[in-house]
mmCIF file of C-alpha atoms in Angstrom:
data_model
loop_
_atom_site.group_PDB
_atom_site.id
_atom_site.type_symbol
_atom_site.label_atom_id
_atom_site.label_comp_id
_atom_site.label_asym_id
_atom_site.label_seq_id
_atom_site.Cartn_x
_atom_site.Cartn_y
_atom_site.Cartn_z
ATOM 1 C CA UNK B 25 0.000 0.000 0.000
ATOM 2 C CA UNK B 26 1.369 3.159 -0.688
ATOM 3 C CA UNK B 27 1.747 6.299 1.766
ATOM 4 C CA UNK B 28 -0.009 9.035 0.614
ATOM 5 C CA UNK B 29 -4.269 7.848 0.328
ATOM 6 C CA UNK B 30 -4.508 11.702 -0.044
ATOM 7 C CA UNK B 31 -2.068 13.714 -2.498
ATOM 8 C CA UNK B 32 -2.641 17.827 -3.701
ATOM 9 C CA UNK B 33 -0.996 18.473 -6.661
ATOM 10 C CA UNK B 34 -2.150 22.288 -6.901
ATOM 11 C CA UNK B 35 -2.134 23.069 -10.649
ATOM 12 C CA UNK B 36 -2.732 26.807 -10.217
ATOM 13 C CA UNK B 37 -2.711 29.970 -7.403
ATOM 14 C CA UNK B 38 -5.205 31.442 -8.897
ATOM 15 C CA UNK B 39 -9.034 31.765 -8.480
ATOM 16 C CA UNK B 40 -11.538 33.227 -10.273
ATOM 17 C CA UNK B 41 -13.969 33.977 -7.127
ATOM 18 C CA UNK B 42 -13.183 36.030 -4.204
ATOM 19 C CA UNK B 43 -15.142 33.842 -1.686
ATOM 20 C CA UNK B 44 -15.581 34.755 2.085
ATOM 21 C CA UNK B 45 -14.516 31.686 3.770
ATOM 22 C CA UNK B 46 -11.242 31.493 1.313
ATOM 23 C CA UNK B 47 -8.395 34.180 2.391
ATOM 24 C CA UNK B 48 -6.887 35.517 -0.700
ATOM 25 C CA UNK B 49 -3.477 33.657 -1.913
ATOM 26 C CA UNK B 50 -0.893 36.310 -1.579
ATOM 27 C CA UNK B 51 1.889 34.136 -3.458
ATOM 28 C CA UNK B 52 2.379 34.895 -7.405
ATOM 29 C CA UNK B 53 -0.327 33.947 -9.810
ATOM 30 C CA UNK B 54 0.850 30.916 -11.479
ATOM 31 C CA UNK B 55 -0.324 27.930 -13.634
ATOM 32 C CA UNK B 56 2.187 24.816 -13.681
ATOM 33 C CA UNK B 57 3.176 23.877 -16.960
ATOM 34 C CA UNK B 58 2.420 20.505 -18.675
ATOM 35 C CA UNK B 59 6.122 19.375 -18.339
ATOM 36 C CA UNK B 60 6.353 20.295 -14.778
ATOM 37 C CA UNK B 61 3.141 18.222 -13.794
ATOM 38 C CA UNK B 62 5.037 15.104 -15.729
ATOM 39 C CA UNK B 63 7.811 15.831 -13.738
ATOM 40 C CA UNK B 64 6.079 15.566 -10.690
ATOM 41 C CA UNK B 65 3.710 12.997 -11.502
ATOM 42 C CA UNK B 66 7.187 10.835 -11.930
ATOM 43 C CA UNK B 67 8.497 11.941 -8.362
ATOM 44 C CA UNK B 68 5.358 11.023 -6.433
ATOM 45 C CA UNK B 69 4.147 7.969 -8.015
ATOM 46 C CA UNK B 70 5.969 5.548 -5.358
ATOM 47 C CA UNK B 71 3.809 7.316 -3.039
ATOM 48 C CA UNK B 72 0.394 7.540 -4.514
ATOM 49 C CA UNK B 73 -1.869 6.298 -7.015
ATOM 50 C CA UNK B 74 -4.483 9.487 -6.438
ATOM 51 C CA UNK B 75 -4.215 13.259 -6.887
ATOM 52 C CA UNK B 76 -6.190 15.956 -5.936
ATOM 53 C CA UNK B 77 -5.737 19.273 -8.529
ATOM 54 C CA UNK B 78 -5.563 21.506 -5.751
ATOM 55 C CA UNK B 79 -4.598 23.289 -2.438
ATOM 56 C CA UNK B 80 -5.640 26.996 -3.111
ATOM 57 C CA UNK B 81 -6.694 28.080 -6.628
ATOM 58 C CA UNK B 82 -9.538 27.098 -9.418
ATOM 59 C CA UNK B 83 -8.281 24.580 -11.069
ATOM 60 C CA UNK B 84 -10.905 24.457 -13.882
ATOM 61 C CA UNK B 85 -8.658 27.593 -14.962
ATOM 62 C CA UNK B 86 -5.955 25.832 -16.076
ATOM 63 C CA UNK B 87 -5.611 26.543 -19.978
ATOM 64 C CA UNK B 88 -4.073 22.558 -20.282
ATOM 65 C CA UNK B 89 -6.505 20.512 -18.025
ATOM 66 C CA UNK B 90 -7.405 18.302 -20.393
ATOM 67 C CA UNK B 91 -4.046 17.376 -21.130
ATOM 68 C CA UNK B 92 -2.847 17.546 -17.588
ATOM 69 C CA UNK B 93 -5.550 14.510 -17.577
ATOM 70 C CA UNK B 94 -4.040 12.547 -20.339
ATOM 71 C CA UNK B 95 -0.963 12.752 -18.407
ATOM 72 C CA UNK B 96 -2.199 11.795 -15.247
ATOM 73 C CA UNK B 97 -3.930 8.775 -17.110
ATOM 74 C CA UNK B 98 -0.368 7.705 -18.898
ATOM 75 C CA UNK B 99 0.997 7.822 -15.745
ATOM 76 C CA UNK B 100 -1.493 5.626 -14.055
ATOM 77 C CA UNK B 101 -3.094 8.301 -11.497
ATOM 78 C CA UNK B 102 -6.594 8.564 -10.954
ATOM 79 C CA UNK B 103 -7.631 12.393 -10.001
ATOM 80 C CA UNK B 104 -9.823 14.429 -7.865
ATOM 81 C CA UNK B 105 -11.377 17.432 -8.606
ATOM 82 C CA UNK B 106 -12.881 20.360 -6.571
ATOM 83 C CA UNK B 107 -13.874 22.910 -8.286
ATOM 84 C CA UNK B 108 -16.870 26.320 -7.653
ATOM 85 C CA UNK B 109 -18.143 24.935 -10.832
ATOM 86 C CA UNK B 110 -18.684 28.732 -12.049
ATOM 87 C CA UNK B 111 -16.411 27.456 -15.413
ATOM 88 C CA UNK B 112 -18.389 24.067 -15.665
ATOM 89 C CA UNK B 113 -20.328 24.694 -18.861
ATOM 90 C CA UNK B 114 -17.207 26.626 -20.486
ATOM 91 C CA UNK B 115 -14.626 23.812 -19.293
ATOM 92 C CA UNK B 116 -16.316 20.738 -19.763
ATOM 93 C CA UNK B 117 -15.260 19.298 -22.886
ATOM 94 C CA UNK B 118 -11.928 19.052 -21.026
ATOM 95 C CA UNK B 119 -13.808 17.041 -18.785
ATOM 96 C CA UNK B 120 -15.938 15.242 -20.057
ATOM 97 C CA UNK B 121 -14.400 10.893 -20.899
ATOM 98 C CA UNK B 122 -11.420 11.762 -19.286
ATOM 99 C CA UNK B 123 -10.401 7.917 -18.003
ATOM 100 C CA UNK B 124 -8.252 9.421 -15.000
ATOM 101 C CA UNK B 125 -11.067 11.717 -13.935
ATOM 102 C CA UNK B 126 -12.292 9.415 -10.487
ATOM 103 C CA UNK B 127 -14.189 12.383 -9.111
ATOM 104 C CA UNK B 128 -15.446 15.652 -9.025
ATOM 105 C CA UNK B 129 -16.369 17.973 -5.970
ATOM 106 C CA UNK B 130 -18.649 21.363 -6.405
ATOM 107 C CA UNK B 131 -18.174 23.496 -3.430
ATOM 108 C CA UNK B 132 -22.223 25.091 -3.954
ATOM 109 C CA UNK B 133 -21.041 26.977 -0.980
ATOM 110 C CA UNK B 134 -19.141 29.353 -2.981
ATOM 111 C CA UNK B 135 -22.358 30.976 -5.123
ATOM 112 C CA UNK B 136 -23.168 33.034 -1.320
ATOM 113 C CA UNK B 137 -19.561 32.872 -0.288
ATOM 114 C CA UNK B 138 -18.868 35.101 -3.720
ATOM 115 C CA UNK B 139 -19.887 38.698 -2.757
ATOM 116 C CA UNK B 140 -20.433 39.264 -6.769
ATOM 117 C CA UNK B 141 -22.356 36.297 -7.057
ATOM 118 C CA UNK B 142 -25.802 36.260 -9.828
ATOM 119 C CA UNK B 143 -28.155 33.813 -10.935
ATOM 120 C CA UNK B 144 -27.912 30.816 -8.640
ATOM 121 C CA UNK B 145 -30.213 29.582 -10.633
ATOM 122 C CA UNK B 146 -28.321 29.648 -13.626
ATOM 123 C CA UNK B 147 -25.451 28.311 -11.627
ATOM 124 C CA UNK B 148 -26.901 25.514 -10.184
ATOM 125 C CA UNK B 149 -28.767 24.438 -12.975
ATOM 126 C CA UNK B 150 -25.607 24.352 -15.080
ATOM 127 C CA UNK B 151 -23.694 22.167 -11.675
ATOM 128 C CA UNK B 152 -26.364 19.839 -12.286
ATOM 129 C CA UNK B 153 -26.227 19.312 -16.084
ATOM 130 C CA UNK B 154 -23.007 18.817 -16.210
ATOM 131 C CA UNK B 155 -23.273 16.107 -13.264
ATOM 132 C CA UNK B 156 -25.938 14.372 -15.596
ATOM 133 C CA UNK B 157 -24.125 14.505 -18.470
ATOM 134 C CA UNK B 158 -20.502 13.152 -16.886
ATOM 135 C CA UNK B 159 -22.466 10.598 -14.863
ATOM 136 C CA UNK B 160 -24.226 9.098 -17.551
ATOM 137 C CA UNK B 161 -21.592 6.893 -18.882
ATOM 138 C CA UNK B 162 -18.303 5.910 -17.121
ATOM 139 C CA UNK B 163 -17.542 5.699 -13.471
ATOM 140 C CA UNK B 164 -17.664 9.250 -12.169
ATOM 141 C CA UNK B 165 -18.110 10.167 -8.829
ATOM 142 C CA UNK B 166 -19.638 13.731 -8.108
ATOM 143 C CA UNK B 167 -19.741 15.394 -4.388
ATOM 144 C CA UNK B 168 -22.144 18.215 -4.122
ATOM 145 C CA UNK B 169 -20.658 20.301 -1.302
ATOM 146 C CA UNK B 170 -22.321 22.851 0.893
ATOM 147 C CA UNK B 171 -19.667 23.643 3.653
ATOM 148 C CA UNK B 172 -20.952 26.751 5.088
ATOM 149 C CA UNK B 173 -22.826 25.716 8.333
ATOM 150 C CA UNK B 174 -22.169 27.876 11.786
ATOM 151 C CA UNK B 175 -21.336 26.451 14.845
ATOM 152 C CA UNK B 176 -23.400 29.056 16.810
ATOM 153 C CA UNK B 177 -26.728 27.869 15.926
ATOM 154 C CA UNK B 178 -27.107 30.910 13.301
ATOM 155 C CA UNK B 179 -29.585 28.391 11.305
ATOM 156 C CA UNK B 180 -32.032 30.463 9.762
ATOM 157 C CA UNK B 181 -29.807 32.434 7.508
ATOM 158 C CA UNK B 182 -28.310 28.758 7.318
ATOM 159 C CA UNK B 183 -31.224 27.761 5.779
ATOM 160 C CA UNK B 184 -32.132 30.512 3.699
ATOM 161 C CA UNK B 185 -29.060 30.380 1.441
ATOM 162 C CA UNK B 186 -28.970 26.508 0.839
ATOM 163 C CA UNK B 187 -32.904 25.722 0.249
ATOM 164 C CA UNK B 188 -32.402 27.695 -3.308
ATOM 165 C CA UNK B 189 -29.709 24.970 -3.960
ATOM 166 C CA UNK B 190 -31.343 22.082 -2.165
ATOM 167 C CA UNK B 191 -34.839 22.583 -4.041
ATOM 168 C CA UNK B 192 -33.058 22.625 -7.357
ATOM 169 C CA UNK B 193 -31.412 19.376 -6.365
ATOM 170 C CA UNK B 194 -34.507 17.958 -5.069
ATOM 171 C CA UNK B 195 -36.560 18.342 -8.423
ATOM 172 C CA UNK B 196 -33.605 17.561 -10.462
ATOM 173 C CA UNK B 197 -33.254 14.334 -8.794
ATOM 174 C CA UNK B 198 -36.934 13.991 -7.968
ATOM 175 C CA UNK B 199 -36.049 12.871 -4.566
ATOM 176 C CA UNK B 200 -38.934 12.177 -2.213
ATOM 177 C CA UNK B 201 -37.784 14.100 0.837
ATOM 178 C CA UNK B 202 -36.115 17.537 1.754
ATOM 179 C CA UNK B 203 -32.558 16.951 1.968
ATOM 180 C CA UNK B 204 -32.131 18.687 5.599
ATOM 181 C CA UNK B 205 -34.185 15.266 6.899
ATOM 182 C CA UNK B 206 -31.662 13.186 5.800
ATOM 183 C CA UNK B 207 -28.664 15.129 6.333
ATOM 184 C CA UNK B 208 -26.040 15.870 9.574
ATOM 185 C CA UNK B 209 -23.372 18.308 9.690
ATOM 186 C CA UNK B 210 -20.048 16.209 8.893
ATOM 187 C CA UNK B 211 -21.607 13.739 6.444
ATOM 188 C CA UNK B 212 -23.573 13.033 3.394
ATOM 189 C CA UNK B 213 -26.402 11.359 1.738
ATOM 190 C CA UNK B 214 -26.505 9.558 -1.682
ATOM 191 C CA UNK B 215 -28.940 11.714 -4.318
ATOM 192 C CA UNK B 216 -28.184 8.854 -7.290
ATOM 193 C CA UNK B 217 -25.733 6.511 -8.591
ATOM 194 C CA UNK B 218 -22.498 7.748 -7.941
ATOM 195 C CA UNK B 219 -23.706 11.206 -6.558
ATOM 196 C CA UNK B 220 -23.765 12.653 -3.121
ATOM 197 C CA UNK B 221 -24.435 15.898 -1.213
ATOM 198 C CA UNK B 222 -22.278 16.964 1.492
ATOM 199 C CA UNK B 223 -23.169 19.154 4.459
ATOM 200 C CA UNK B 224 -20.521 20.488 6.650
ATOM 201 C CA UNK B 225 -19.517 23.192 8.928
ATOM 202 C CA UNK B 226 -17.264 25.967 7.662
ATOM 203 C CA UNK B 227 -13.949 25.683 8.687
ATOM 204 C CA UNK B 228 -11.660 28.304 9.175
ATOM 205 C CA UNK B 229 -7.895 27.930 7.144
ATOM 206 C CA UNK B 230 -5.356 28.214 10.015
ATOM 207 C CA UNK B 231 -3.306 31.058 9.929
ATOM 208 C CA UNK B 232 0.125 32.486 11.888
ATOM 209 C CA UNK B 233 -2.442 35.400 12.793
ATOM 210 C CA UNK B 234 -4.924 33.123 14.123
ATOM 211 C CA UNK B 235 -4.467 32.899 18.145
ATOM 212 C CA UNK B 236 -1.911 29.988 19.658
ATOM 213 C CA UNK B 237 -3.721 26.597 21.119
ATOM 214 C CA UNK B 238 -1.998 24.614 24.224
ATOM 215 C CA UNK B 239 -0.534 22.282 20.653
ATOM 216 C CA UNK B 240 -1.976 18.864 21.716
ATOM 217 C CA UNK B 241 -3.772 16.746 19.236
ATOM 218 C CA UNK B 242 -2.898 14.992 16.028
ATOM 219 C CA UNK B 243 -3.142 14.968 12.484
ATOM 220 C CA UNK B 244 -2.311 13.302 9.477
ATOM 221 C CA UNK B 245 -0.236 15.616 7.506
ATOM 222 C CA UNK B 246 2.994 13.810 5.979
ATOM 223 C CA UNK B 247 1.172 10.591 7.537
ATOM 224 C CA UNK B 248 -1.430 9.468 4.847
ATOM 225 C CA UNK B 249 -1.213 13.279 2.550
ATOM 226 C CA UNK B 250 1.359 15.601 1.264
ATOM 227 C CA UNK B 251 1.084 18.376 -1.423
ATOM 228 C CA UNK B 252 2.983 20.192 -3.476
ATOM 229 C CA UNK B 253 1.947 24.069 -4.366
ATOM 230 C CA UNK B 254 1.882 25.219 -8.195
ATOM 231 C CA UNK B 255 5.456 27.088 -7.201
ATOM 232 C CA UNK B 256 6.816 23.793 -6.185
ATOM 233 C CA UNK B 257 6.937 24.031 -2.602
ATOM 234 C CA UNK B 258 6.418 20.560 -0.715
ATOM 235 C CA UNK B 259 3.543 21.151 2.407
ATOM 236 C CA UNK B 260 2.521 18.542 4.783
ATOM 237 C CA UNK B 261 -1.115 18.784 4.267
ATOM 238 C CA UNK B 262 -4.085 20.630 2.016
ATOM 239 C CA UNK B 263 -4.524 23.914 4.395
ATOM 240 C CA UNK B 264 -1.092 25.054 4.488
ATOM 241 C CA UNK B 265 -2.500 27.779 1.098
ATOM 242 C CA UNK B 266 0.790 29.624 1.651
ATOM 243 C CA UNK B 267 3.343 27.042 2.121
ATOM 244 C CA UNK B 268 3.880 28.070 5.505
ATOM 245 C CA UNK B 269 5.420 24.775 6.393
ATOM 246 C CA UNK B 270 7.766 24.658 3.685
ATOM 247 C CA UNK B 271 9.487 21.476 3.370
ATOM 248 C CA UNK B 272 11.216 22.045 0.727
ATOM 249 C CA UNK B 273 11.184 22.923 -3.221
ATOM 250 C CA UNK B 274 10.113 20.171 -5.772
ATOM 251 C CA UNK B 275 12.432 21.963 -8.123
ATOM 252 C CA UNK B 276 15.594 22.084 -6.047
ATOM 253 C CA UNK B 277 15.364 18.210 -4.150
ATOM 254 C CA UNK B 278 13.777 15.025 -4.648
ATOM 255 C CA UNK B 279 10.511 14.608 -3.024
ATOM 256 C CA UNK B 280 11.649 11.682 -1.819
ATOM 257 C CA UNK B 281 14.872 13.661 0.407
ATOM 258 C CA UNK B 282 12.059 16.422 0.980
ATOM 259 C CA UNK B 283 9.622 14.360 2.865
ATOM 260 C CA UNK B 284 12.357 12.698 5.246
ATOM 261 C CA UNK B 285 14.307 15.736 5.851
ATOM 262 C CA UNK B 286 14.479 16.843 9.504
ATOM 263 C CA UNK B 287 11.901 19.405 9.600
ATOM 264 C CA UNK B 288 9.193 16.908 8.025
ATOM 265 C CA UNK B 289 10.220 13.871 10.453
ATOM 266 C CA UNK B 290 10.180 16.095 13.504
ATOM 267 C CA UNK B 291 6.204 16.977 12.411
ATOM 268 C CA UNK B 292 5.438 13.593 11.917
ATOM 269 C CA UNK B 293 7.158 12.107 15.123
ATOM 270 C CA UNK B 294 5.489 15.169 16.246
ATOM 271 C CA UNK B 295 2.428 14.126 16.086
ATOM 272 C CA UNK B 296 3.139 10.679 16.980
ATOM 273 C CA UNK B 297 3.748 11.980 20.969
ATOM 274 C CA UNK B 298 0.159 13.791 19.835
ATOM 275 C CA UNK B 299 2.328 17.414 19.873
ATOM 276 C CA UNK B 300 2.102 19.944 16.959
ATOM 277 C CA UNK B 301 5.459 21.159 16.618
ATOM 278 C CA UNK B 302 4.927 23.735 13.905
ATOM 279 C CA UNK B 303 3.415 27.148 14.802
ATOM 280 C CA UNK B 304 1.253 26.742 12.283
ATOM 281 C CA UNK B 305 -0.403 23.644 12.909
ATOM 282 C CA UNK B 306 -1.033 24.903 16.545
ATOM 283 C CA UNK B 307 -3.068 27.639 14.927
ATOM 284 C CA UNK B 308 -5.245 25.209 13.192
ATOM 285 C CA UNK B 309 -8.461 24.206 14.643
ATOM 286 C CA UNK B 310 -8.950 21.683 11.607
ATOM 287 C CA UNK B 311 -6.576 19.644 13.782
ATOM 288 C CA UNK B 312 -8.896 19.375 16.850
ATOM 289 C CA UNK B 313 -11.179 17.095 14.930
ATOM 290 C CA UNK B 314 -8.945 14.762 15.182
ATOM 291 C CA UNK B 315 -9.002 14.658 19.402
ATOM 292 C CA UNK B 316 -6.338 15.058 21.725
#
């Protein structure tokens, strides 16, 4: 079995929304190029056998996804997908029978989370044709996200902004039931073959201006996931957007010298004693899920 279940191979810095929950990236707009992603595909591959197209960024806004794809399918990777879906209809025939394409997330949160947001309609509507269409034939699995819930029992506004998106999603699917019946915060429900909606609280990216916990707990960061940012920079896990924790450059050392250099085995053993030895990981309340 290999390492990494979880790998985020971000293919771009850049986004095309502006979203509440999301701090802006404040490293340099960039999209990797097709020969990079090769390169890295190669480095990696003793370590995984599934990539995620992201960390920060819109990946759907990568001029080469389709053949970023092909690549990923030469080289034997299947690949994840999250996406807003605001470039679904635009982007899809880079999408659609790609045989590495395993699945595909839409965060739905991001139509309210968007200050410049119009039409949800139109938005959702196109989500869902697009999840017709690319589930229709092949194996595709499609995760319809809505990760905007409060943790102060601020429901009502709650509601408001998801039963637009839910009552689409309920006629679309002619399901017999309002989703909110079926659903708890944390999980999700299957809609159809292959499809599922998500509910989940927002979480908040961790930050070195966020305030300093006691730094018990664990996590799973260089455990079972890794990433690598579109500038090359090696990260321990998906919420390090800034490459905070930098482990290293893709470009300058082996990934395979990067991930057992001192700094990276002293966060893993770490978290072995249940101790978060980076500053930033004891700024991140993602980690508390996980118990002390």
């Amino acid at each position: 079995m290999k390492k990494f279940k979880k790998f985020y191979l971000e293919i771009t810095s850049v986004c095309n929304l502006a979203c509440s929950f999301c701090p802006p990236t404040i490293r340099a707009r960039q999209f990797i190029s097709t020969e990079d992603f090769s390169k890295r595909l190669d480095q990696i591959k003793a370590y995984t056998d599934y990539i995620n197209l992201h960390v920060k960024g819109e990946p759907l806004l990568h001029p080469k996804l389709d053949q970023l794809l092909d690549i990923s399918a030469e080289k034997g990777f299947q690949v994840n997908i999250t996406t807003n879906g605001t470039l679904i209809q635009k982007k899809k025939h880079q999408l659609l029978h790609k045989s590495a394409l395993r699945q595909m997330n839409f965060s739905l949160h991001s139509f309210d989370g968007h200050e410049g947001s119009v039409d949800k309609d139109a938005y959702v509507s196109n989500v869902l044709s697009f999840v017709r269409e690319a589930t229709s034939d092949g194996n595709l699995i499609v995760s319809l996200r809505l990760w905007n819930l409060s943790q102060d029992n601020r429901t009502n506004l709650e509601k408001q902004r998801n039963r637009q998106i839910l009552e689409e999603i309920e006629t679309e699917f002619d399901l017999p039931y309002k989703i909110e019946e079926k659903i708890t915060p944390g999980s999700g429900i299957k809609i159809a073959e292959r499809i599922y909606i998500n509910q989940d609280y927002e979480f908040v990216w961790p930050s070195l201006d966020e305030e300093e916990d006691d730094g018990k707990g664990f996590c799973y960061g260089l455990r079972n996931q890794a990433g690598i940012l579109s500038n090359g920079t090696v990260v321990p896990c998906c919420l390090d957007g800034e490459g905070v924790i930098d482990l290293g450059n893709i470009n300058d050392a082996p990934f395979s010298e990067i991930i057992t250099s001192d700094r990276a085995t002293a966060l893993v053993e770490g978290f072995s004693r249940r101790e978060a030895v980076e500053e930033l990981c004891r700024k991140c309340g993602y980690r508390q899920r996980f118990g002390k």
